[in-house]
XYZ file of C-alpha atoms in Angstrom:
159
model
C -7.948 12.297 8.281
C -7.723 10.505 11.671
C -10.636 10.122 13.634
C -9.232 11.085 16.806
C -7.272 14.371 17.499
C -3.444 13.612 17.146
C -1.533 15.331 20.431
C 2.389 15.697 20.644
C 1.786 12.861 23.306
C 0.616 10.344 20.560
C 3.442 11.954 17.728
C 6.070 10.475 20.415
C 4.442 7.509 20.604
C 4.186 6.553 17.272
C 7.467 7.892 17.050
C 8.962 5.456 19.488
C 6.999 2.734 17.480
C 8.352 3.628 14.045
C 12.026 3.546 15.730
C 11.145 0.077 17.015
C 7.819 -1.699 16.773
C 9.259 -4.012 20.094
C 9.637 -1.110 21.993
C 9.316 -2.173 25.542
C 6.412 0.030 27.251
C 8.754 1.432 29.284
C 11.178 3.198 26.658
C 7.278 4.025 24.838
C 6.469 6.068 28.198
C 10.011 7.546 28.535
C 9.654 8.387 24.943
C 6.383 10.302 25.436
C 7.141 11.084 29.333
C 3.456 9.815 30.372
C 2.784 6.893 32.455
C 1.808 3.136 31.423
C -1.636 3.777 32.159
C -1.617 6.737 29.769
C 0.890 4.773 27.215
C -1.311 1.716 27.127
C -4.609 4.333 26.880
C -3.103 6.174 24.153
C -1.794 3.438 22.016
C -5.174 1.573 22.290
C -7.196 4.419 20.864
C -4.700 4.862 18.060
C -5.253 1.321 17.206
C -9.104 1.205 17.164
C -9.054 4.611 15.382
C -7.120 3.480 12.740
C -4.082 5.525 13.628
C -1.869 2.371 14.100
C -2.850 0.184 11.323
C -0.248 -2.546 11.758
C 2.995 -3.011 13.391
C 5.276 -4.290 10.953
C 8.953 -5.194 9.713
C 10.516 -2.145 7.780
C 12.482 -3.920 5.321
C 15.788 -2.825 2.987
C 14.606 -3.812 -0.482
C 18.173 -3.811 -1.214
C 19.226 -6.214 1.592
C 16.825 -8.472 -0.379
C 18.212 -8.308 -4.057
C 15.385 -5.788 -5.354
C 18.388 -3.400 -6.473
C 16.710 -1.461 -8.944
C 14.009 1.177 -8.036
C 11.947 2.496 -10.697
C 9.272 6.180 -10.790
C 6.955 5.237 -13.655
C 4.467 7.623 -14.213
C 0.927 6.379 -16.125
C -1.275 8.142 -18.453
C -5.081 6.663 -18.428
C -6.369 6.154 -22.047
C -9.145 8.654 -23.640
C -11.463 6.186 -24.291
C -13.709 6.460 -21.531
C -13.293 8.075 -17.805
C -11.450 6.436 -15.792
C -11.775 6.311 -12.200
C -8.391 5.078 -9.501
C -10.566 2.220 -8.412
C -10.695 0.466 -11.882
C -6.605 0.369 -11.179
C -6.161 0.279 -7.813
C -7.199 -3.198 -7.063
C -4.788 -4.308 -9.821
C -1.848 -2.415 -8.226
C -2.281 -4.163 -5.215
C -1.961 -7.127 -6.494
C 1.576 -6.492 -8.154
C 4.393 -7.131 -5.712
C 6.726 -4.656 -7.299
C 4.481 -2.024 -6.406
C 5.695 -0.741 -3.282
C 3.450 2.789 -3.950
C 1.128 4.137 -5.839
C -1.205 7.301 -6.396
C -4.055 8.949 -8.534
C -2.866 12.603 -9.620
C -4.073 15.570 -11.027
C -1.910 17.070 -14.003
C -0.016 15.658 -17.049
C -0.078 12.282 -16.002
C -3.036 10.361 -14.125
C -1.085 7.556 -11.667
C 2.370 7.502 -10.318
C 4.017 4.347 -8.796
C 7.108 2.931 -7.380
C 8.052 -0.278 -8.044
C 11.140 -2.164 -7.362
C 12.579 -4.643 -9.196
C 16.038 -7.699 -9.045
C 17.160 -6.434 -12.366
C 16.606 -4.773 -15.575
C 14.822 -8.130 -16.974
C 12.710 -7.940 -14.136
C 11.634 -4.652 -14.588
C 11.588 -5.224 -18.324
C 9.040 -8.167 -17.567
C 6.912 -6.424 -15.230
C 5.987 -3.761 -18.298
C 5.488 -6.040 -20.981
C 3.503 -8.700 -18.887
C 1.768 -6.362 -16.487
C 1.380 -2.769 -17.003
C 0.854 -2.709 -20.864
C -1.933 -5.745 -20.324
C -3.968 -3.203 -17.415
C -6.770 -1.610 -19.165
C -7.077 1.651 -19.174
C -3.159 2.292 -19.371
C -2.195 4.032 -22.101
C 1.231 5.599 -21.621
C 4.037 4.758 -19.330
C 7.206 7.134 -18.895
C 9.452 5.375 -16.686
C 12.300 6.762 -14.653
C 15.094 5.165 -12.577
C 15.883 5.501 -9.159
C 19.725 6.094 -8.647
C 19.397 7.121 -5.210
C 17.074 7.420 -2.178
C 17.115 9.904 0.542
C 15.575 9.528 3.375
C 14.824 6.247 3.549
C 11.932 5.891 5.544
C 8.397 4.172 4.954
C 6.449 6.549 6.164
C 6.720 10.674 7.784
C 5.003 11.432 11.226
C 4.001 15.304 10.852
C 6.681 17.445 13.385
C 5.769 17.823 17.220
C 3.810 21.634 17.768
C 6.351 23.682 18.774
């Protein structure tokens, strides 16, 4: 949860951002339809609340030769409990990982990960996933297509 209250003001913002992190202030403030003083204000506070974590470079992973997308969904073994933190930290350091999630039902972790080609992806298994601890099953399903393709969802304006 954010730490500060989230206003249509700041949704248009961030909006505005998301369309283009370079965003001059002036199309942020049309955007939103505040001034720079309240633009500047506003995008401050959703920086030292956390809000805005980064301002990045959205990038097609297909534009870069990572044309295959897989959905692999991860059963933890029985052995002991297993919490997401004893995986976590290894997800993050995998590069194919692009997402990934603790869940509750049949399975325990679901990731995407995104691979240059079937060896690839045939690699990453054998020489990463089967040697995590804790893993015990891996179903694996791939992507054919994506829709929408966006890297993250703003929640929709109060109407």
């Amino acid at each position: 949860m954010p730490k500060v209250a989230v206003d249509d003001i700041d949704l248009a913002l961030l909006g505005a951002l998301q369309a283009d992190a370079r965003a001059p202030i002036a199309d942020l403030c049309k955007a939103a339809r505040v001034s720079r003083g309240t633009a500047y204000a506003r995008l401050a506070q959703l920086r030292e609340s956390g809000v805005i974590q980064s301002l990045t470079v959205s990038v097609d992973p297909y534009g870069v030769g990572l044309s295959l997308a897989a959905v692999m969904l991860l059963r933890a073994s029985t052995e002991k409990f297993w919490r997401w933190s004893d995986f976590a930290s290894k997800f993050d350091e995998m590069p194919e990982v692009e997402f990934a999630a603790d869940l509750a039902g049949e399975f325990d972790m679901i990731m995407l990960a995104r691979f240059r080609d079937a060896d690839h992806l045939r690699a990453f298994v054998e020489n990463d996933l089967r040697r995590v601890s804790g893993i015990a099953g891996i179903r694996t399903f791939l992507v054919l297509n994506e829709t929408p393709r966006r890297s993250w969802l703003l929640p929709h304006p109060k109407r």
